[in-house]
Coordinates of C-alpha atoms and ligand atoms in Angstrom, one line a residue:
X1 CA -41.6 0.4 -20.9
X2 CA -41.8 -0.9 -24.4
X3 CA -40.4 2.2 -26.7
X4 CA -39.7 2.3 -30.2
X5 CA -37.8 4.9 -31.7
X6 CA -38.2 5.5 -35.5
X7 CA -35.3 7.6 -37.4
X8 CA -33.8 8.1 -40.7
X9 CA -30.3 6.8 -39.9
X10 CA -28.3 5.2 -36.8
X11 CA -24.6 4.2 -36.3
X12 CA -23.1 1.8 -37.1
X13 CA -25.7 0.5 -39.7
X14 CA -25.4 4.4 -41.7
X15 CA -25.0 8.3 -40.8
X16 CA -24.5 11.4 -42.3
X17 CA -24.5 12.9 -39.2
X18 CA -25.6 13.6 -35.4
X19 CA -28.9 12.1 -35.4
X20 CA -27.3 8.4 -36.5
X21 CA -25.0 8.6 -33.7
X22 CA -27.7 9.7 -31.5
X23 CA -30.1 6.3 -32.2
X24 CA -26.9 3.8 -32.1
X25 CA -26.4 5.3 -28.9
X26 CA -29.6 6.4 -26.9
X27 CA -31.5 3.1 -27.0
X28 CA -29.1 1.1 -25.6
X29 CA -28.7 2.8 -22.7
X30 CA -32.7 3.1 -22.4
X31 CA -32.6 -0.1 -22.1
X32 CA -29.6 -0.3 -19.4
X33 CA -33.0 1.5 -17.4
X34 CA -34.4 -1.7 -18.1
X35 CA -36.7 -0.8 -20.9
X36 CA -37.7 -2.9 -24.4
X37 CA -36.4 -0.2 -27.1
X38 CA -36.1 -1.5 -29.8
X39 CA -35.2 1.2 -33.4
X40 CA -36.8 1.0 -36.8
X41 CA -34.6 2.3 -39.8
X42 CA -35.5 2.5 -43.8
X43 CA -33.5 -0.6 -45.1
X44 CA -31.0 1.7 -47.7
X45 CA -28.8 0.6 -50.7
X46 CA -26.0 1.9 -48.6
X47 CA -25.8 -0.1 -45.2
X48 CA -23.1 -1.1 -43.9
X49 CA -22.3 -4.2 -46.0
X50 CA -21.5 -6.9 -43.0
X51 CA -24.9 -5.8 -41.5
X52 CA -26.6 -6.5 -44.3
X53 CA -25.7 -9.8 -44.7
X54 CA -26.5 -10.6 -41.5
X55 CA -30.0 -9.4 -41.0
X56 CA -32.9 -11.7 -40.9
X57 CA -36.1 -12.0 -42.9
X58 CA -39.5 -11.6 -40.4
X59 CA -42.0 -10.7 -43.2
X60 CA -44.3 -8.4 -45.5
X61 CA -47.0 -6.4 -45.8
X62 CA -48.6 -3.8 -48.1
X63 CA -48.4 0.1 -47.0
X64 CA -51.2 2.4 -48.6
X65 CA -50.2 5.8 -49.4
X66 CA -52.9 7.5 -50.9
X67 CA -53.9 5.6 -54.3
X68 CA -50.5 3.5 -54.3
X69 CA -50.2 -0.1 -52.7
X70 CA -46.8 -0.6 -51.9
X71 CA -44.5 -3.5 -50.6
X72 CA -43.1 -3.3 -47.1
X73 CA -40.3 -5.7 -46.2
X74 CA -38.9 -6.3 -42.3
X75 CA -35.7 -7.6 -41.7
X76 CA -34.2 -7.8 -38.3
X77 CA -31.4 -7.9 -36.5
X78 CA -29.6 -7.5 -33.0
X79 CA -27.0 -5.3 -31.7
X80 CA -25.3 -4.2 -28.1
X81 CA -29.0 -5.7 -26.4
X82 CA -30.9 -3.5 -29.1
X83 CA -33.2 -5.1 -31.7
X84 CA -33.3 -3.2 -34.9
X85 CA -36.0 -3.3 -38.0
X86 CA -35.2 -2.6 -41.2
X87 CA -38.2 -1.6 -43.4
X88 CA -37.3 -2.8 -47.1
X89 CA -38.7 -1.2 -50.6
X90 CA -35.7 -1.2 -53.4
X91 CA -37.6 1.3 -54.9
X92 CA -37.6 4.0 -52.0
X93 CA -34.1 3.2 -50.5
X94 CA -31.9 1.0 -52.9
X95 CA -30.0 4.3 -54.4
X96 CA -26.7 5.7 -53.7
X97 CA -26.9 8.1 -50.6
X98 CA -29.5 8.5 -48.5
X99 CA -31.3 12.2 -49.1
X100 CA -32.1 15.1 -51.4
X101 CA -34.2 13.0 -54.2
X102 CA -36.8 14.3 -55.8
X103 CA -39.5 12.2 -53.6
X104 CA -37.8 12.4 -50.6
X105 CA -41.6 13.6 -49.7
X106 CA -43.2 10.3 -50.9
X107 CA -39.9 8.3 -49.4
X108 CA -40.3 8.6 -46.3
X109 CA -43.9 9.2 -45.9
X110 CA -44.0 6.0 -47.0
X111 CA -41.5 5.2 -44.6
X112 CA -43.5 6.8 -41.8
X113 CA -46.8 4.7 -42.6
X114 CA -44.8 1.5 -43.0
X115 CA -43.7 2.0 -39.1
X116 CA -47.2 2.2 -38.2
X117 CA -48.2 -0.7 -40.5
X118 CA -45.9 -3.5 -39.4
X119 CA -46.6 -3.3 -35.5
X120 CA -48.6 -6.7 -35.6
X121 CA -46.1 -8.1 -38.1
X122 CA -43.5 -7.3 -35.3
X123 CA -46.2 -8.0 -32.9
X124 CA -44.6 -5.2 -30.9
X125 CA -46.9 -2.4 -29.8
X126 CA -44.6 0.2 -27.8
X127 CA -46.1 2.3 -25.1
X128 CA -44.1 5.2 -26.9
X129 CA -43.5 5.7 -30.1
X130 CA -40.2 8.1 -30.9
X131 CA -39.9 10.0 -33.6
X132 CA -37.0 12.2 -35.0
X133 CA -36.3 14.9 -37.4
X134 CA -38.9 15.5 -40.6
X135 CA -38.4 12.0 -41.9
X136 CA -40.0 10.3 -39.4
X137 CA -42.2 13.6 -38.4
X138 CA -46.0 12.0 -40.5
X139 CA -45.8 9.2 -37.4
X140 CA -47.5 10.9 -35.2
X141 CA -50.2 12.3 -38.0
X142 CA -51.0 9.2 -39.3
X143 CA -51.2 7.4 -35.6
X144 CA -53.5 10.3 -35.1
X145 CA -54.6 9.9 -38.9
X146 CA -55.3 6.3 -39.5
X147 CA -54.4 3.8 -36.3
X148 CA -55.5 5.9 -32.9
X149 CA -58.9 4.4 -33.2
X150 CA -57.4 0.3 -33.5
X151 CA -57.9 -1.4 -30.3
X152 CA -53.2 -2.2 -30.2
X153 CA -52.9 1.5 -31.2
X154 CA -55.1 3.2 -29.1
X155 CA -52.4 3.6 -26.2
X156 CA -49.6 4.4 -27.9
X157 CA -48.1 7.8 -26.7
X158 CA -45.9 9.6 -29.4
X159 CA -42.7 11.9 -28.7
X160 CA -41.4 13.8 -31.4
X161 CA -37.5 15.1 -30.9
X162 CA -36.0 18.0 -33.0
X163 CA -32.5 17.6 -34.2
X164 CA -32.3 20.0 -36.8
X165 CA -34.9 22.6 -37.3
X166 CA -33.8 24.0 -40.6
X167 CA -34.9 20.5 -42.5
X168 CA -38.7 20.5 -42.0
X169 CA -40.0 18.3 -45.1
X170 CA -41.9 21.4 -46.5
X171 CA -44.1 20.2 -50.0
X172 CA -46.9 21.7 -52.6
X173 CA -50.3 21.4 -51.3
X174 CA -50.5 18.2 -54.1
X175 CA -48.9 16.0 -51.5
X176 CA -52.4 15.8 -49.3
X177 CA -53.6 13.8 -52.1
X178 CA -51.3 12.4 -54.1
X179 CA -49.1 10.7 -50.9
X180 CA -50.7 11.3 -47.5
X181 CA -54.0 10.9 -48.9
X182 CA -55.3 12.1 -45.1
X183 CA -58.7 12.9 -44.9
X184 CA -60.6 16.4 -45.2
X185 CA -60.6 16.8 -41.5
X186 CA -57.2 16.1 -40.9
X187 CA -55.4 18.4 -43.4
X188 CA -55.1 21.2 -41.1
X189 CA -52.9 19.0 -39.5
X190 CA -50.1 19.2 -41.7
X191 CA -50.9 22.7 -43.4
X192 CA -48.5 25.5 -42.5
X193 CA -48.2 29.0 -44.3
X194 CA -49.8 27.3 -47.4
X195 CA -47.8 24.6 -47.5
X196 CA -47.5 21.1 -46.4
X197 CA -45.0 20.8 -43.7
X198 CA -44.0 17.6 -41.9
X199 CA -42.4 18.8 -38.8
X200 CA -45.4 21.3 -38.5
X201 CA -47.6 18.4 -38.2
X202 CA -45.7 16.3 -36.1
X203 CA -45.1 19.6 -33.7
X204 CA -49.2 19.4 -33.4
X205 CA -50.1 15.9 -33.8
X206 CA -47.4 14.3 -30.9
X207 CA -48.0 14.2 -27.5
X208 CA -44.8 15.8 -26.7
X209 CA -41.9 17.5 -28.4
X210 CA -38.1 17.2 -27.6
X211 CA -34.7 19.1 -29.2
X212 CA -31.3 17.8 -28.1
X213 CA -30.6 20.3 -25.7
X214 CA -32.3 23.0 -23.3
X215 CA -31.2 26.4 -24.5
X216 CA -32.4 25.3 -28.2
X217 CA -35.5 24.4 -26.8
X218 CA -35.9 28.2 -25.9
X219 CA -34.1 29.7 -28.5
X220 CA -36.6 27.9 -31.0
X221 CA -39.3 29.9 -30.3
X222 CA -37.5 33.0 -31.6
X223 CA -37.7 33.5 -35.3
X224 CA -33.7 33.6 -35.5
X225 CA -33.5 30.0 -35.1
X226 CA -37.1 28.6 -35.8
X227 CA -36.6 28.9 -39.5
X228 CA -40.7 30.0 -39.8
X229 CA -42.4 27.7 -37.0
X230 CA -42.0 30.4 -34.4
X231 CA -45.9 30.6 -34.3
X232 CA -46.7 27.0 -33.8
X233 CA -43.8 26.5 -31.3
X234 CA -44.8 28.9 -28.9
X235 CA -48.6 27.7 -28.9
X236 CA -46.9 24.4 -27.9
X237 CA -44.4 25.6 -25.6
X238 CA -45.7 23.6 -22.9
X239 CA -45.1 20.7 -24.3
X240 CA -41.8 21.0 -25.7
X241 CA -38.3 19.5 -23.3
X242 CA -34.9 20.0 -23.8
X243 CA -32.9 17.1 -23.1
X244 CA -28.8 17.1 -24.3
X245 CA -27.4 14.4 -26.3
X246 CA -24.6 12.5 -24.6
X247 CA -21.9 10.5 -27.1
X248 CA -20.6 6.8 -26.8
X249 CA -18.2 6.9 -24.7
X250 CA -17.1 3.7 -25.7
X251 CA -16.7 4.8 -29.3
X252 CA -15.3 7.8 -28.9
X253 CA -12.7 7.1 -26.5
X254 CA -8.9 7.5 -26.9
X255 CA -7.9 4.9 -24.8
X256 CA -9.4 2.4 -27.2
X257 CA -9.8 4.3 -30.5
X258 CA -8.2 1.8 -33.0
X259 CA -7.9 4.9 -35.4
X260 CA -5.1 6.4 -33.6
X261 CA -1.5 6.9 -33.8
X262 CA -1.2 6.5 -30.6
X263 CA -3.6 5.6 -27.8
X264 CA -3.9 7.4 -24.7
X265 CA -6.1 9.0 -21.1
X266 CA -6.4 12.0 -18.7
X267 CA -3.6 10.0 -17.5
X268 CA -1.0 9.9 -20.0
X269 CA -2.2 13.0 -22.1
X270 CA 1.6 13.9 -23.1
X271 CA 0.8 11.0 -25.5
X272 CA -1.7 13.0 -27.7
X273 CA 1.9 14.6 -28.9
X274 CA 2.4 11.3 -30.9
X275 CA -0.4 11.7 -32.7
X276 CA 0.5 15.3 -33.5
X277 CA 3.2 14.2 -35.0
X278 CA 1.7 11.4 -36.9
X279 CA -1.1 13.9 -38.2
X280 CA 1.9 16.6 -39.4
X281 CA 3.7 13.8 -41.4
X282 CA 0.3 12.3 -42.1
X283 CA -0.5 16.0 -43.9
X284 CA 2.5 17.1 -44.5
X285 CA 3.0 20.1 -42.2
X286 CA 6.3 20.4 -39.8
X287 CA 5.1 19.3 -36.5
X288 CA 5.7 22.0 -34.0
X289 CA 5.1 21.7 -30.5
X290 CA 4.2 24.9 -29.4
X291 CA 2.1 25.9 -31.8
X292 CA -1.1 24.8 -31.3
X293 CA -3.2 22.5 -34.3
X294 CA -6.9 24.4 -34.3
X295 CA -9.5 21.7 -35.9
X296 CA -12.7 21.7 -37.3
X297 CA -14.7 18.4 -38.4
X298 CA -17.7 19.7 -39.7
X299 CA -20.5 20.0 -42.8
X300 CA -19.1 23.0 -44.4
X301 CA -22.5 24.7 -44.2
X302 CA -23.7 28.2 -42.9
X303 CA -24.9 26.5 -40.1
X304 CA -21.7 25.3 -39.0
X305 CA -20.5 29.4 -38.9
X306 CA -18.6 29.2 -42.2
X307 CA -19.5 33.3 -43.0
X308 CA -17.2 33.7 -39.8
X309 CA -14.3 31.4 -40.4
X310 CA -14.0 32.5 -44.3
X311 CA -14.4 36.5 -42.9
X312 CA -11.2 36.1 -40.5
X313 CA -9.4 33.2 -42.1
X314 CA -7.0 34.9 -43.4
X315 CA -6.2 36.4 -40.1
X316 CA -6.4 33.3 -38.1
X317 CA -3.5 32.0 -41.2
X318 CA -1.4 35.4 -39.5
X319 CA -1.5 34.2 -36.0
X320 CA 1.0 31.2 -35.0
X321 CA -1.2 28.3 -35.5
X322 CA -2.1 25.4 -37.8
X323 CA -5.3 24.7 -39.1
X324 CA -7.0 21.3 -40.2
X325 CA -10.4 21.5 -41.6
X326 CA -12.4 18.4 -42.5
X327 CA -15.5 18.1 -43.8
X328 CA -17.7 18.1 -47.5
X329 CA -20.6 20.7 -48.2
X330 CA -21.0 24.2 -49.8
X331 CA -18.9 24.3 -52.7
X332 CA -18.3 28.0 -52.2
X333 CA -16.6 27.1 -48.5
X334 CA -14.8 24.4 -50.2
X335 CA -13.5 27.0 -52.7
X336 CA -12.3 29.0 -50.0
X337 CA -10.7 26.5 -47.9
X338 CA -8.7 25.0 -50.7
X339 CA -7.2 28.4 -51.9
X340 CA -6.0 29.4 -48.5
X341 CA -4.6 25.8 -48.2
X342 CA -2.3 26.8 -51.6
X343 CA -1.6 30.1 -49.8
X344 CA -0.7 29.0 -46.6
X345 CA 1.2 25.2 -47.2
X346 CA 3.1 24.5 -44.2
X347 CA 0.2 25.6 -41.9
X348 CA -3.4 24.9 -43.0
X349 CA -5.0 21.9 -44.6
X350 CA -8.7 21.7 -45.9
X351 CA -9.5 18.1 -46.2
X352 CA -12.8 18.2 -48.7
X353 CA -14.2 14.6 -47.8
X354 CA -15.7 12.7 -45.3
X355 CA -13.5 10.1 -43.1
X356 CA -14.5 8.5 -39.8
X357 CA -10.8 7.1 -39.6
X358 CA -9.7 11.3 -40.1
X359 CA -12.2 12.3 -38.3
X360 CA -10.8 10.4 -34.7
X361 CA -7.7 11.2 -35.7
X362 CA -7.7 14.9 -35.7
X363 CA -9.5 14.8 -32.9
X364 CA -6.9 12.8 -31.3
X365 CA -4.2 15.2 -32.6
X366 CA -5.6 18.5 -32.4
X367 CA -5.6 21.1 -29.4
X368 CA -8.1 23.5 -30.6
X369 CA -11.7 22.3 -31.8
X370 CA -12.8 25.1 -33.7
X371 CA -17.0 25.4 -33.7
X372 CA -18.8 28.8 -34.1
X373 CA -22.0 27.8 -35.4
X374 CA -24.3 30.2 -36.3
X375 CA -27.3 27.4 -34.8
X376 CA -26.2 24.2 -32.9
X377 CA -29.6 22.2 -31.6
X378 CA -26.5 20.2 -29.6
X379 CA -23.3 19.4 -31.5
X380 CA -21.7 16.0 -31.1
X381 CA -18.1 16.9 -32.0
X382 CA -17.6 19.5 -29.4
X383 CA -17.5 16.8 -26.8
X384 CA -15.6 13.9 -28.7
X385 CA -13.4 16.6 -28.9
X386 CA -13.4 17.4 -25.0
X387 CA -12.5 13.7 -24.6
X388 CA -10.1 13.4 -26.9
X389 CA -8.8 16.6 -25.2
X390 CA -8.9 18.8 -27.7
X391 CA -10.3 22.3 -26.5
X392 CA -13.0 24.1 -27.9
X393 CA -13.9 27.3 -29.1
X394 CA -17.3 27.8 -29.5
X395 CA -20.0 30.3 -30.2
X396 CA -22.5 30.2 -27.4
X397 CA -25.7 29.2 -28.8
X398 CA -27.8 26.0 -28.8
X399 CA -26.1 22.6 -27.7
X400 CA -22.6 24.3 -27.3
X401 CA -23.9 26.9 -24.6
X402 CA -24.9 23.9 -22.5
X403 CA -21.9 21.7 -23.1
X404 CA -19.1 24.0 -22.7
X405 CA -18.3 26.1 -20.0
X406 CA -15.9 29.1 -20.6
X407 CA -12.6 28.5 -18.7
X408 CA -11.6 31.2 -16.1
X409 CA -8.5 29.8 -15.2
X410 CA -9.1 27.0 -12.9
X411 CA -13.0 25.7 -13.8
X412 CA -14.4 25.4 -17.2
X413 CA -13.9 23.2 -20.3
X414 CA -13.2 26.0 -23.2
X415 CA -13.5 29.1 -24.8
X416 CA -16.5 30.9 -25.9
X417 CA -18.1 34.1 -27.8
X418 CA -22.0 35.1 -27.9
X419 CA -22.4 37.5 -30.7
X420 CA -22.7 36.3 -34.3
X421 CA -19.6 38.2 -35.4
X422 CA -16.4 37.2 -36.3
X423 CA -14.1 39.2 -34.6
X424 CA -15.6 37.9 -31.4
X425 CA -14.8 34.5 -32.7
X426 CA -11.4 35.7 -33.2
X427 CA -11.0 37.3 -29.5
X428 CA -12.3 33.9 -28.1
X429 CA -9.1 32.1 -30.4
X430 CA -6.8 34.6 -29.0
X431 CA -7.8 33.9 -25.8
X432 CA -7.4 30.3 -26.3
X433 CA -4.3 30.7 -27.7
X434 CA -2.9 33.1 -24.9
X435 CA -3.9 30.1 -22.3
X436 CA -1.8 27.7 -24.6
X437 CA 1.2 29.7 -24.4
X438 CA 0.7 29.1 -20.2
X439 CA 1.5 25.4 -20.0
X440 CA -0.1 24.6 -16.4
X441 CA -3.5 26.2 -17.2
X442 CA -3.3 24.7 -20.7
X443 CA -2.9 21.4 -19.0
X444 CA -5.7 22.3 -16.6
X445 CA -8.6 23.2 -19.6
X446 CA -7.5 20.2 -21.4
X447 CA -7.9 18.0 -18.1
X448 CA -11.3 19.4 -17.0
X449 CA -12.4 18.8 -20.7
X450 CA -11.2 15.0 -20.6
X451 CA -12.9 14.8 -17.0
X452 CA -16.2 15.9 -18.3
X453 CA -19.6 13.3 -18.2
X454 CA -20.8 12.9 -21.6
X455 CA -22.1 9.9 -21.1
X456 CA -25.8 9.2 -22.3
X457 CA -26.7 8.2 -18.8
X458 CA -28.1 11.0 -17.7
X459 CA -29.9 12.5 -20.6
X460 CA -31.5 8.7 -20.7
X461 CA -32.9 9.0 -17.8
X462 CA -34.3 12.5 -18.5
X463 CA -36.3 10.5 -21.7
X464 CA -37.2 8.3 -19.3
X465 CA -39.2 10.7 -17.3
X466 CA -40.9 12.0 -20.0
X467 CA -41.6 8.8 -21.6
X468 CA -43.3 8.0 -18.0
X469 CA -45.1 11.2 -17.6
X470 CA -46.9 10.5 -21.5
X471 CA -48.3 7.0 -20.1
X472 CA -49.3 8.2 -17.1
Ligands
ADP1 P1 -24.4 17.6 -37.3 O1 -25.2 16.5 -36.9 O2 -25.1 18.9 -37.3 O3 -23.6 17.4 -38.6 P2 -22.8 17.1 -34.9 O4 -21.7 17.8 -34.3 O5 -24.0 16.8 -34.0 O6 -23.2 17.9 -36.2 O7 -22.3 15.6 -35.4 C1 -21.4 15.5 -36.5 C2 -20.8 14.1 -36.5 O8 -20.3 13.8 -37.8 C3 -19.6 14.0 -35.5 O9 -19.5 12.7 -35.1 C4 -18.4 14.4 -36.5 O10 -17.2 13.8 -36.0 C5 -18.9 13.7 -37.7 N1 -18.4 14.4 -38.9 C6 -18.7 15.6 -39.5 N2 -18.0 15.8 -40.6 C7 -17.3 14.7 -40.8 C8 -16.3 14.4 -41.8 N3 -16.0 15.2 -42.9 N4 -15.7 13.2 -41.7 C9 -16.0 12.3 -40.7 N5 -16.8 12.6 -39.7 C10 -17.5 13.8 -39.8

């Protein structure tokens, strides 16, 4: 099958956050199923540098949107068995970051119609065509749009995956003419609550919808997590999967995670204890052994459950633990974080910035991973953090429901809570931190977390079937 999956950002070329680490990963093993997927990313200011370099010129073309006539650059390059297009306008992506600009609207509706556009430049014309999140959402409205009617587009099947409800591309009404420029008959398309919204339009126009994991493909359709698209989600709950995200295991992998202090397996776990130590002196913090490190690695947004942690973090700080936060976002958690690190010197540290190299090591060094989100459409970092063995704590919503199963002594990979309520969160920390204080079941949570399949194997496959059942 010849699939092409379109999206905003993919590791190691850039990321913000899960969805890059979802297209480095997923297409590679699509094509491990012997499949041509090949991803197509906005060519930013910001890539990585050596990738830059090295990518080569295929061609140009011209992208309409509405009364503009814009250039469209394609560069290419090859990674892991995965070809990769880079679309190219300075003036849409050479800037410093990668969202929350004024056009973002225009950006990557332009983006969206230059996908569609270079096909014969590529000469590739993908039995599937997979799109993700609201940037790449006006694919499958202007396939519909413009293209479905060409003789190479006429077969092309679309898939359109959720990652993150809450960012839909929402716009004025002045958008229909001024970008999209879609015709009269197609507006409805796109029109939600008297609005222009992106996802809305990709929810009706694809041929199938996805989100990264099967409870969030339910819980969407309740207005607590839909974020206002409850309506058009349940009139196209038959067409809507859930399919989890797996991680790299090759990436994220102790045994071979150059970032660490020390390197180790299920095998020689005792050996996460070095890399303790090296985080303590690293932060400044005595290093104590039986007192467990609690991490979080996280945006510091509302989704991540931030009204919880700042509620009770004063009464975590009482209880005999340490606490390392890492992570960038509201400024008003930032606040927080940094006056109960002055507070509470030898035991908590709130790390405002954002560090791969940190990020692996905490993992690495940590034996709590502290997530209680109020939403999770998957969550990455609770399982990098079951492989680095560092237990999690987790609400159970979303992603984290179908990742982590509660521990009850001999089964299960961590600790969980299901109301939205802090002092739940709080009994599931207590409870982790009573099964700490036990070394052999300690050892045993930790274990069945390292033992765990994350890989993307599975969840490929899964695609796979879908992908199959769209041609057919
Ligand atoms: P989301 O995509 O909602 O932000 P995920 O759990 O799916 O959350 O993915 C987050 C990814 O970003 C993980 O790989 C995590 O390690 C990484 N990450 C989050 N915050 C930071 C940070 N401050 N520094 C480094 N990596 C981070």
């Amino acid at each position: 099958m010849k699939i092409l999956f379109a999206a905003s950002e993919a590791v190691p070329f850039i990321k913000t956050g899960g969805l890059g680490d979802v297209a480095g990963a997923l297409p590679a093993e699509l094509n491990k199923l012997e499949n041509d997927t090949r991803v197509i990313l906005p060519l930013y200011g910001d890539i990585v540098e050596k990738y830059r370099t090295t990518m080569s010129y295929v061609g140009s073309t011209v992208v309409s949107l509405s009364w503009r006539n814009q250039y469209c650059g394609v560069f290419e390059q090859v990674l892991d068995g995965v070809k990769y297009y880079f679309i190219d306008n300075e003036y849409y992506f050479k800037r410093s970051g990668l969202y929350g600009f004024y056009d973002d609207g225009e950006r990557f509706a332009f983006f969206a119609r230059a996908v569609l556009e270079v096909l014969p430049l590529i000469d590739f014309y993908p039995d599937v065509l997979h799109a993700n999140d609201w940037h790449t959402a006006l694919i499958p409205v202007f396939l519909d749009a413009f293209y479905i009617h060409r003789e190479e587009y006429k077969n092309i099947k679309t898939l359109y995956t959720i990652h993150n409800i809450e960012f839909q591309g929402k716009y004025g009404r002045d958008i229909i003419g001024d970008v999209l420029g879609l015709p009269e008959e197609k507006v409805s398309i796109v029109d939600y609550a008297g609005c222009v919204n992106y996802m809305k339009g990709a929810i009706e126009a694809s041929n199938a919808v996805s989100t990264v994991s099967k409870s969030y493909s339910q819980e969407i359709l309740d207005p607590f997590y839909a974020y206002g698209l409850e309506d058009i989600l349940r009139r196209k709950k038959d067409k809507i999967h859930g399919v989890v995200n797996g991680i790299d295991t090759n990436v994220f992998n102790p045994k071979r995670d150059k970032a660490l202090f020390k390197n180790y397996d299920k095998k020689s776990v005792e050996d996460k204890k070095e890399n303790k130590k090296g985080l303590c002196e690293m932060l400044n913090i005595s290093y104590r052994e039986d007192v467990p490190v609690i991490a979080m690695i996280t945006r510091l947004t509302e989704q991540k459950g931030f009204d919880l942690v700042i509620r009770v973090i004063e009464d975590i700080m009482c209880r005999d633990v340490q606490l390392v936060v890492l992570g960038t976002g509201d400024w008003r958690y930032e606040t927080k974080l940094r006056d109960v690190e002055q507070k509470y010197q030898n035991k908590m540290r709130a790390l405002i910035t954002f560090s791969a190299d940190l990020a692996q090591k905490l993992y690495a060094s940590s034996d709590m991973f502290l997530m209680p989100s109020k939403f999770e459409p998957c969550g990455l970092s609770q399982m990098i953090a079951m492989r680095y063995g560092s237990v999690p704590i987790v609400r159970e919503t979303g992603g984290l429901r179908d990742t982590v199963v509660p521990f009850n002594g001999e089964k299960g990979t961590g600790f969980t809570f299901y109301s939205y309520n802090a002092y739940d969160m709080l009994g599931a920390i207590d409870r982790a931190i009573a099964v700490y204080n036990d070394k052999e079941s300690w050892k045993k949570v930790v274990e069945n977390g390292m033992k765990a399949d994350f890989s993307w194997k599975k969840s490929a496959k899964e695609y796979v079937k879908i992908y199959e059942k769209l041609i057919k």
